[in-house]
Structure formats: C-alpha cells, structure tokens
C-alpha cells in the first residue's frame, strides 16, 4: 500500500484543525448563574425596613449600584418625608460623595438640582445643607464633574431667594476670584457673577460686584478674560443703560483689542449682542471704528475669528445700519462681498477654488457658508431694489460655489430671498434652475424644503394671489424639474425622491395644465409601476391625483382615468392593484363623492375577485370608506357594495382576510348609527364645496373653449373682410375700364366721347358703395349672434392664470352664459334693417337713373349695366 503525498492545501487544512484542537485544552467553564450566593446575600435587604432606614442602610454598607439607586431616588424621599431625609439620608449622601466615582457624582448633581427647582425644600436649613454639598463639589478634580455641579448651582440660582444667594453664594465667591485660586475656580466665579447680577439692585451691583468684574476682565489668563467678557452681556442688562456707557463700554473696548484672539472674538460677539444698548453717538464714534478695525485685522490673517465674524455679519449690519453714513454703509457692503469670494478666483464667470492648504480651505469654505446663511439679511440691508446692481453677482457666486455646503446653505435660504425681491424675483430665475440641476442631492434636498413657496412666488408678478396677479414662466423650469426627478430616482436617496414628488403637487399653480399633461403624467405612471420603494409609489399616486384634480380639459381627464383603470386597477402585478386602492383613498379626500363613485368605485369593487389575498385584504379594510362615498339615494351602488360583501363572506378562505372582513361588517352596520350629526353635516358641506369646484372647473373649460371659438371666428371674419375689400376694389376698377372701352368704340365725335367718359366715371362709384358696405354689416351681426355664449360674460378676457385652481373663490364673479333663445330675434332684426337699407339705396339709385336719362339719351347702355 502506497502512501500518497499531501498537497500544500491539504497540509494547511490539517494544520488549522490541529490549532483548533489545541484550543480545546484552554476552554474555561461557563458560569451558569450571574451572581454567586455570597453576592446575593450582600444584595439582600430586610423587607421590614422602611424607605428611610433602607436608604441609610444601603448608603452605609450597600454596593455602588445600590448607593447610586438611593441617590437617584433622593427627590422621592424628600417629597415623602423631608425632615427625616435631611436629618438622616442627606448627611450619608455627603459622606458617600467624598469617595464616589464620576457616575455617582453626576447622579447626585441631577438629584439635588431637582430638589432645589421643584420647591420641595421649604426650610432654610435644608437649602443650606444642599448648597454646602454643591459648593463643596465645585472644586472636584474631574472637570466633567465640577462642570455638572456648576450647572446645578447656576440652574438653582433662579429658584433661590435673594437672601440665600447673598449668604450662601456671594460670600464664598469673594474669595474664589482671587489670583491665588485655580483657573477653574475663577472661571466658575465668572459664570456665577453673570448669573446672580440680575437678582440684585443696581446699587448693590455697582458697589459689590463691579470691582470683581473689573478684576476678572483684567485677569492674567486669557481664558478667564474671555469667560468674563461673555458675561458682560448679562451684567449690562442688569445694571441698565446709564452705567453701561461708563462701566462696561471701556472694558469692552479694551478687551476687543486684546492680544488673544479668543478674547477679541468674545468681545466682538458681546458688542454685537449689545448694539441695542448703545446710543447713536456711541455707535458712530466708538463701535463703528472698533468693528471696522476688527474686520480689517481678521481679513488680513485671523481666519479663526473670521468665521465667527461672517456668522454674525448680518446681525452686525442691521444693528449699526441706522447710524451709518452712506460711505460707511457702502464699506460694510463691499466687505461682505469680499467675504463671499474669500478663497475663490473668478475665471470666465465661474468660481474656482484657489490652491490652499486643506485646513485653510475648510476655514474659507466655512466663511462663505456663513455668508450664504446671512444673505437674506444683507439683501434687506442693501435694499432689495438695488439687488441687481449690488448683490446679484454675489448671490450667483454663492449658488455656483465649488463647495457643496455653501450651495446647500444658499438653497436653504432661497425662499427668503424670493420673498424680499417681490416683483423683481425674475432676477434669480437662472439660479433656481441652477440649484435644481445641481450635481449634489444635498443641495436639491435643501432647496426642496421650501420649493413650493419658492416656485409660487417666483412665477407670480404682483401682490397677492388674486386675479390681478400675473403668472410668469420661468425658462427651462420644466426640463429642470424633470432632470431633478430623474437624478433623485437614479440615486439611493429615496427620501429626496419622495420629497420632490410631494413638492410636485404645487405644479398646477405654477405651470399650465398642458405642460403637466405632456411632461409629467407618463412619468408618474412609470414611477408607480416600476419603482420599488413603497413611500415613493404612494407619494407619486397622491401627486397624480392632484394633477388629475386640477386638470381643466375633459378629454385629458378621461384619458388619464382610463389609463389609471387599465394600468392600475386591471394591472398584471398585484402591486399595481394595491396602488389603485391607495389611489382610491386619496381621491376620496380630493374629489367629491359623486365624482369618485362615477369614475373609481366600480373598478375598486371588482377587485373582490382578485386572486391575491393582499388585494382582497386591503379592499376589506377600505370598505367603510367606500361605503361613505355612496349616497343613500344611489340604490344601485349600495346593492353592488352589498353584493361585494356577500361574495367575500361566502367565498373567502384566507384567515387574515376573513378576520378583517368580520370587523368591517360590524363597522358597516354601525356607520349610520355611531357617527355624530355635526360630523356628518360638516362632511356633507365639504362634499358640496368640492362639487361646486368641479362644476366651476367644467364651466371654466366651456368658457375657455367658447372664447377660443369666438377668437377663431373673429380671425376668419377679418380675413373675409380683407378678401371682400380687395375684390370690391378690383371690381370697381374693372367696371370703369369697361365703360371707357365702350364709349371709345362708339361712332360719335370726340367731344361726345369725352362727355360720356366723364359721366360714366362719375356714376360708377355711387351704386357700388351700398352694395359693399351693407353686406358686411349684416355679416358682422350674423357672426356675432351665432357665436355660442355671446354676451358680456362670454367676451371677458380669460387669462390662463385666472383659471388656476387656487382661484376657485372667484366663481361667484363669473356670470353664466346667456341662453341662445334670444339670438334668432337679434339676427332677424339686424337682417331686416339691412334689407331696408338696401331698398332705400336702390330707390335712390333709380331716381338718379331717371334724372340722368332726362339730361341725355346716351345713357341707355350705362343704365343697362346698372
């Protein structure tokens, strides 16, 4: 027997198996219980102890978990028995906190804050004991713990009386502000001073607290100076305007020129927040030069402070604008433009980033993002009427910025800019298209938050949304919306796609119905039948219903409804049939009952024979809603609904469908009994309102069709008049030519021929005039009388904007079209008058002929022609 040699792969496999076998020798036994018997004994407490005794026992000899539980439940013990809790439990808590860890310290800080804020403590001695624990732990070595106790103290100051604050807090504070204390202690003193200053009178603040404030503003540590500088806002509001100019403003000016950028930044933020506290002279003489120097210094090299400056710039400009001269106003506006282009270079109208280190480039991008955030405020500062000359290029630069965050911020505030521009909103139509076509979905997502308001304002001209407002078409808006939807659909961000489809519901108020029909309807059906995300499909169904609701052309509506029935109600996929039931739910809310029953109810009831149980299950769930749309007088539909329910009861075999069906049957039986009268009445009024809107929609469609027909008839009439006038002129010319030819061919003398020619020329023009004018007049009357819907209401100028869905409230102002029964009378009267006019003209012509025959016998041929 020969031994076969192992391959390298087999040897490695056996090596791994040997390693696994080696691991079996080092396996450890698994503990079958989480706690040992000894540990369970330690955690066991006598059940006969009350809450106070149990808390004292656990704080004395319990485990850390048990002690933490007692500290967390301390507010409950105080509510139940405050005297015993403060006499026996709180001293034990104080002893435990000396050696407790950070978690227990944080829990104690929260519990004591609850006790102080909930007005549980009613005795001064109890407050003293709690504050002693809080002040003692302010100097904890762990920064997180000390900050937690400080927040507890600051929050408790609002609930403490003035005397308690003076005795328990201010007295230790006089010692902690000194340089001999640690930096955290001095920082805590700064925050406590900013909090307590509002609790005392101005005289006490000026006498006792202002020396401490000046000392901390001039501390050797920049952290302490910056912290005290940020508290000057609260101090200023506490001491009032009179003392601010003398006591606080000099300190702010000195801190604004500090060597540390953190201090300068704190001083700058404090000055912006206190602009309303300074008078006009201080703003002009002190604040403006200070801020200007600060801005110039930041722009030259202090990028960290520049980010905060750009964020506060809008507030700064509005706070100082009332005190600005024209030159100062222009300086701040130009400085803002520089900030918007910081780190960019403009080539051929495009913004491109300059090569900077990554950290510096991020800082510049943050500055431009803050500028985009403040742009609506700057538009208001610069006056919206000067937008095109002053700010359009800057806004376009922000909308085309190479950084996504900048464009996203500009898109987020776009609707505010649209509001401010008002009738000049057409200036930024290109920017709307650019943001809709942006490569980043983050930008599109930010724009979609207020896209409905943006598009409605951007496409309206004039104030309000009445008939006087004119709709303005945004070039390339429809292709941009289509491209944005396709981009969102092709990405994995289905929530952006859903939001965009939800925003599509405003399109009937923005673009024409034909544009929606030819550019969006087919896409809606495609999304419903092919998209795999359920929220996207449902939102598309809702948008499709809105499009159908506000479509004004009957032919288009019928085609859409037939396509809905064909592709959804009778679709091959049960998924599409489920979407049809979703569509029915939405159409019940959008359309009237009669409209729904006429077009959507029967296909929904036919789904009772659907082979998929999910469809039948949803149909059973919807039966009460379908029943609510059928009027009591419509017996035929009620019988069909009852037949549907009976068929389900007899044939259904799926358990879930049967359970839902039984609940539905009970609900159907109680519908007419349990519903209150006022709710039913409100629903009927709402349904009547929907029916009126749908009727008005049909009347608008008819009125628009009549106007188009009247316009077409008018165009044909004008063309006919032009042809008749041309033929009349050619006939008169031909008549005069034939008369001259006849007289020249006679055998009379030269003078007789001249006389005949002159008389024939003078007589040819008179008979032709009534023959040409009277038929035209009678034709005008016939055309105007035979036009359907003639009258004042039919001849009103019907603009497409006045027929938009959000103007349905003007229904009462549209007069109904007059009936056509009075038209034949009008036609007959106009025709008889024209005939009489013709007869009078013929009589005048005959008298003229007789007078001519008496004068000369040579007019036989001429009278024959007449």
JSON list of N, CA, C and O in Angstrom, two decimals, residues 42 79 84 289 302 305 316 325 345 382 397 403 454 522 551 564 597 632 663 683 687 719 723 772-774 812:
[
{"chain": "A", "resi": 42, "resn": "UNK", "atom": "N", "xyz": [-25.17, 39.67, 49.92]},
{"chain": "A", "resi": 42, "resn": "UNK", "atom": "CA", "xyz": [-24.81, 41.07, 50.12]},
{"chain": "A", "resi": 42, "resn": "UNK", "atom": "C", "xyz": [-25.89, 42.01, 49.60]},
{"chain": "A", "resi": 42, "resn": "UNK", "atom": "O", "xyz": [-26.09, 43.10, 50.15]},
{"chain": "A", "resi": 79, "resn": "UNK", "atom": "N", "xyz": [-39.85, 64.26, 49.01]},
{"chain": "A", "resi": 79, "resn": "UNK", "atom": "CA", "xyz": [-41.29, 64.53, 48.92]},
{"chain": "A", "resi": 79, "resn": "UNK", "atom": "C", "xyz": [-42.07, 63.75, 49.99]},
{"chain": "A", "resi": 79, "resn": "UNK", "atom": "O", "xyz": [-43.03, 64.26, 50.56]},
{"chain": "A", "resi": 84, "resn": "UNK", "atom": "N", "xyz": [-37.00, 63.75, 57.93]},
{"chain": "A", "resi": 84, "resn": "UNK", "atom": "CA", "xyz": [-36.14, 62.60, 58.17]},
{"chain": "A", "resi": 84, "resn": "UNK", "atom": "C", "xyz": [-35.09, 62.42, 57.08]},
{"chain": "A", "resi": 84, "resn": "UNK", "atom": "O", "xyz": [-33.97, 61.97, 57.34]},
{"chain": "A", "resi": 289, "resn": "UNK", "atom": "N", "xyz": [-15.69, 102.45, 14.49]},
{"chain": "A", "resi": 289, "resn": "UNK", "atom": "CA", "xyz": [-14.23, 102.32, 14.27]},
{"chain": "A", "resi": 289, "resn": "UNK", "atom": "C", "xyz": [-13.67, 101.02, 14.86]},
{"chain": "A", "resi": 289, "resn": "UNK", "atom": "O", "xyz": [-12.77, 100.40, 14.26]},
{"chain": "A", "resi": 302, "resn": "UNK", "atom": "N", "xyz": [-6.47, 86.54, 10.55]},
{"chain": "A", "resi": 302, "resn": "UNK", "atom": "CA", "xyz": [-7.06, 85.81, 11.68]},
{"chain": "A", "resi": 302, "resn": "UNK", "atom": "C", "xyz": [-8.26, 85.03, 11.18]},
{"chain": "A", "resi": 302, "resn": "UNK", "atom": "O", "xyz": [-9.41, 85.44, 11.29]},
{"chain": "A", "resi": 305, "resn": "UNK", "atom": "N", "xyz": [-11.15, 83.79, 13.79]},
{"chain": "A", "resi": 305, "resn": "UNK", "atom": "CA", "xyz": [-12.11, 84.83, 14.19]},
{"chain": "A", "resi": 305, "resn": "UNK", "atom": "C", "xyz": [-12.98, 85.22, 13.00]},
{"chain": "A", "resi": 305, "resn": "UNK", "atom": "O", "xyz": [-14.13, 85.63, 13.17]},
{"chain": "A", "resi": 316, "resn": "UNK", "atom": "N", "xyz": [-24.79, 92.26, 12.72]},
{"chain": "A", "resi": 316, "resn": "UNK", "atom": "CA", "xyz": [-23.96, 93.46, 12.89]},
{"chain": "A", "resi": 316, "resn": "UNK", "atom": "C", "xyz": [-24.42, 94.59, 11.98]},
{"chain": "A", "resi": 316, "resn": "UNK", "atom": "O", "xyz": [-24.57, 95.74, 12.41]},
{"chain": "A", "resi": 325, "resn": "UNK", "atom": "N", "xyz": [-23.38, 106.34, 7.82]},
{"chain": "A", "resi": 325, "resn": "UNK", "atom": "CA", "xyz": [-23.42, 107.26, 6.70]},
{"chain": "A", "resi": 325, "resn": "UNK", "atom": "C", "xyz": [-23.41, 106.45, 5.41]},
{"chain": "A", "resi": 325, "resn": "UNK", "atom": "O", "xyz": [-23.24, 105.22, 5.44]},
{"chain": "A", "resi": 345, "resn": "UNK", "atom": "N", "xyz": [-11.34, 82.29, -7.00]},
{"chain": "A", "resi": 345, "resn": "UNK", "atom": "CA", "xyz": [-10.91, 83.10, -8.12]},
{"chain": "A", "resi": 345, "resn": "UNK", "atom": "C", "xyz": [-11.92, 82.95, -9.25]},
{"chain": "A", "resi": 345, "resn": "UNK", "atom": "O", "xyz": [-12.41, 81.85, -9.52]},
{"chain": "A", "resi": 382, "resn": "UNK", "atom": "N", "xyz": [-29.10, 96.06, 2.11]},
{"chain": "A", "resi": 382, "resn": "UNK", "atom": "CA", "xyz": [-28.71, 96.81, 0.92]},
{"chain": "A", "resi": 382, "resn": "UNK", "atom": "C", "xyz": [-29.88, 97.36, 0.15]},
{"chain": "A", "resi": 382, "resn": "UNK", "atom": "O", "xyz": [-29.66, 98.08, -0.83]},
{"chain": "A", "resi": 397, "resn": "UNK", "atom": "N", "xyz": [-22.59, 83.86, -7.36]},
{"chain": "A", "resi": 397, "resn": "UNK", "atom": "CA", "xyz": [-21.35, 83.19, -6.96]},
{"chain": "A", "resi": 397, "resn": "UNK", "atom": "C", "xyz": [-21.60, 82.19, -5.85]},
{"chain": "A", "resi": 397, "resn": "UNK", "atom": "O", "xyz": [-21.04, 81.08, -5.85]},
{"chain": "A", "resi": 403, "resn": "UNK", "atom": "N", "xyz": [-17.96, 74.56, -3.28]},
{"chain": "A", "resi": 403, "resn": "UNK", "atom": "CA", "xyz": [-18.23, 73.77, -2.08]},
{"chain": "A", "resi": 403, "resn": "UNK", "atom": "C", "xyz": [-19.71, 73.45, -1.98]},
{"chain": "A", "resi": 403, "resn": "UNK", "atom": "O", "xyz": [-20.57, 74.32, -2.11]},
{"chain": "A", "resi": 454, "resn": "UNK", "atom": "N", "xyz": [-41.26, 78.82, -2.97]},
{"chain": "A", "resi": 454, "resn": "UNK", "atom": "CA", "xyz": [-40.33, 79.48, -3.88]},
{"chain": "A", "resi": 454, "resn": "UNK", "atom": "C", "xyz": [-40.89, 79.56, -5.29]},
{"chain": "A", "resi": 454, "resn": "UNK", "atom": "O", "xyz": [-40.86, 80.62, -5.93]},
{"chain": "A", "resi": 522, "resn": "UNK", "atom": "N", "xyz": [-47.03, 60.79, -17.84]},
{"chain": "A", "resi": 522, "resn": "UNK", "atom": "CA", "xyz": [-46.46, 59.50, -18.22]},
{"chain": "A", "resi": 522, "resn": "UNK", "atom": "C", "xyz": [-45.37, 59.08, -17.25]},
{"chain": "A", "resi": 522, "resn": "UNK", "atom": "O", "xyz": [-45.23, 57.91, -16.90]},
{"chain": "A", "resi": 551, "resn": "UNK", "atom": "N", "xyz": [-56.78, 69.37, -13.48]},
{"chain": "A", "resi": 551, "resn": "UNK", "atom": "CA", "xyz": [-56.71, 69.41, -14.95]},
{"chain": "A", "resi": 551, "resn": "UNK", "atom": "C", "xyz": [-58.04, 69.93, -15.50]},
{"chain": "A", "resi": 551, "resn": "UNK", "atom": "O", "xyz": [-59.11, 69.47, -15.11]},
{"chain": "A", "resi": 564, "resn": "UNK", "atom": "N", "xyz": [-55.55, 54.98, -15.71]},
{"chain": "A", "resi": 564, "resn": "UNK", "atom": "CA", "xyz": [-55.49, 54.51, -14.32]},
{"chain": "A", "resi": 564, "resn": "UNK", "atom": "C", "xyz": [-56.19, 53.17, -14.18]},
{"chain": "A", "resi": 564, "resn": "UNK", "atom": "O", "xyz": [-55.67, 52.23, -13.55]},
{"chain": "A", "resi": 597, "resn": "UNK", "atom": "N", "xyz": [-67.60, 58.07, -7.17]},
{"chain": "A", "resi": 597, "resn": "UNK", "atom": "CA", "xyz": [-68.47, 56.94, -7.50]},
{"chain": "A", "resi": 597, "resn": "UNK", "atom": "C", "xyz": [-68.60, 56.76, -9.00]},
{"chain": "A", "resi": 597, "resn": "UNK", "atom": "O", "xyz": [-68.74, 55.64, -9.49]},
{"chain": "A", "resi": 632, "resn": "UNK", "atom": "N", "xyz": [-77.29, 57.86, 0.01]},
{"chain": "A", "resi": 632, "resn": "UNK", "atom": "CA", "xyz": [-78.41, 56.97, 0.37]},
{"chain": "A", "resi": 632, "resn": "UNK", "atom": "C", "xyz": [-79.39, 56.79, -0.78]},
{"chain": "A", "resi": 632, "resn": "UNK", "atom": "O", "xyz": [-80.08, 55.78, -0.87]},
{"chain": "A", "resi": 663, "resn": "UNK", "atom": "N", "xyz": [-64.64, 42.26, 11.05]},
{"chain": "A", "resi": 663, "resn": "UNK", "atom": "CA", "xyz": [-64.58, 43.58, 11.69]},
{"chain": "A", "resi": 663, "resn": "UNK", "atom": "C", "xyz": [-65.21, 44.65, 10.80]},
{"chain": "A", "resi": 663, "resn": "UNK", "atom": "O", "xyz": [-65.91, 45.55, 11.27]},
{"chain": "A", "resi": 683, "resn": "UNK", "atom": "N", "xyz": [-69.08, 66.98, 6.86]},
{"chain": "A", "resi": 683, "resn": "UNK", "atom": "CA", "xyz": [-68.60, 66.24, 5.70]},
{"chain": "A", "resi": 683, "resn": "UNK", "atom": "C", "xyz": [-69.46, 66.50, 4.48]},
{"chain": "A", "resi": 683, "resn": "UNK", "atom": "O", "xyz": [-68.96, 66.61, 3.35]},
{"chain": "A", "resi": 687, "resn": "UNK", "atom": "N", "xyz": [-68.28, 68.16, 0.96]},
{"chain": "A", "resi": 687, "resn": "UNK", "atom": "CA", "xyz": [-68.54, 67.49, -0.32]},
{"chain": "A", "resi": 687, "resn": "UNK", "atom": "C", "xyz": [-69.26, 68.43, -1.29]},
{"chain": "A", "resi": 687, "resn": "UNK", "atom": "O", "xyz": [-68.97, 68.43, -2.49]},
{"chain": "A", "resi": 719, "resn": "UNK", "atom": "N", "xyz": [-60.33, 87.97, -41.99]},
{"chain": "A", "resi": 719, "resn": "UNK", "atom": "CA", "xyz": [-59.77, 87.55, -43.26]},
{"chain": "A", "resi": 719, "resn": "UNK", "atom": "C", "xyz": [-60.77, 87.70, -44.40]},
{"chain": "A", "resi": 719, "resn": "UNK", "atom": "O", "xyz": [-60.44, 88.13, -45.51]},
{"chain": "A", "resi": 723, "resn": "UNK", "atom": "N", "xyz": [-60.60, 89.98, -47.86]},
{"chain": "A", "resi": 723, "resn": "UNK", "atom": "CA", "xyz": [-60.80, 89.45, -49.21]},
{"chain": "A", "resi": 723, "resn": "UNK", "atom": "C", "xyz": [-61.90, 90.22, -49.94]},
{"chain": "A", "resi": 723, "resn": "UNK", "atom": "O", "xyz": [-61.78, 90.54, -51.13]},
{"chain": "A", "resi": 772, "resn": "UNK", "atom": "N", "xyz": [-71.35, 97.28, -51.16]},
{"chain": "A", "resi": 772, "resn": "UNK", "atom": "CA", "xyz": [-70.18, 96.73, -50.47]},
{"chain": "A", "resi": 772, "resn": "UNK", "atom": "C", "xyz": [-70.27, 96.87, -48.95]},
{"chain": "A", "resi": 772, "resn": "UNK", "atom": "O", "xyz": [-69.80, 96.05, -48.22]},
{"chain": "A", "resi": 773, "resn": "UNK", "atom": "N", "xyz": [-70.91, 97.92, -48.48]},
{"chain": "A", "resi": 773, "resn": "UNK", "atom": "CA", "xyz": [-70.93, 98.16, -47.04]},
{"chain": "A", "resi": 773, "resn": "UNK", "atom": "C", "xyz": [-72.04, 97.40, -46.35]},
{"chain": "A", "resi": 773, "resn": "UNK", "atom": "O", "xyz": [-71.85, 96.81, -45.29]},
{"chain": "A", "resi": 774, "resn": "UNK", "atom": "N", "xyz": [-73.25, 97.37, -46.91]},
{"chain": "A", "resi": 774, "resn": "UNK", "atom": "CA", "xyz": [-74.37, 96.73, -46.22]},
{"chain": "A", "resi": 774, "resn": "UNK", "atom": "C", "xyz": [-74.19, 95.23, -46.02]},
{"chain": "A", "resi": 774, "resn": "UNK", "atom": "O", "xyz": [-74.52, 94.72, -44.97]},
{"chain": "A", "resi": 812, "resn": "UNK", "atom": "N", "xyz": [-68.23, 83.12, -7.97]},
{"chain": "A", "resi": 812, "resn": "UNK", "atom": "CA", "xyz": [-69.43, 83.95, -7.95]},
{"chain": "A", "resi": 812, "resn": "UNK", "atom": "C", "xyz": [-69.33, 85.16, -8.86]},
{"chain": "A", "resi": 812, "resn": "UNK", "atom": "O", "xyz": [-70.33, 85.74, -9.26]}
]
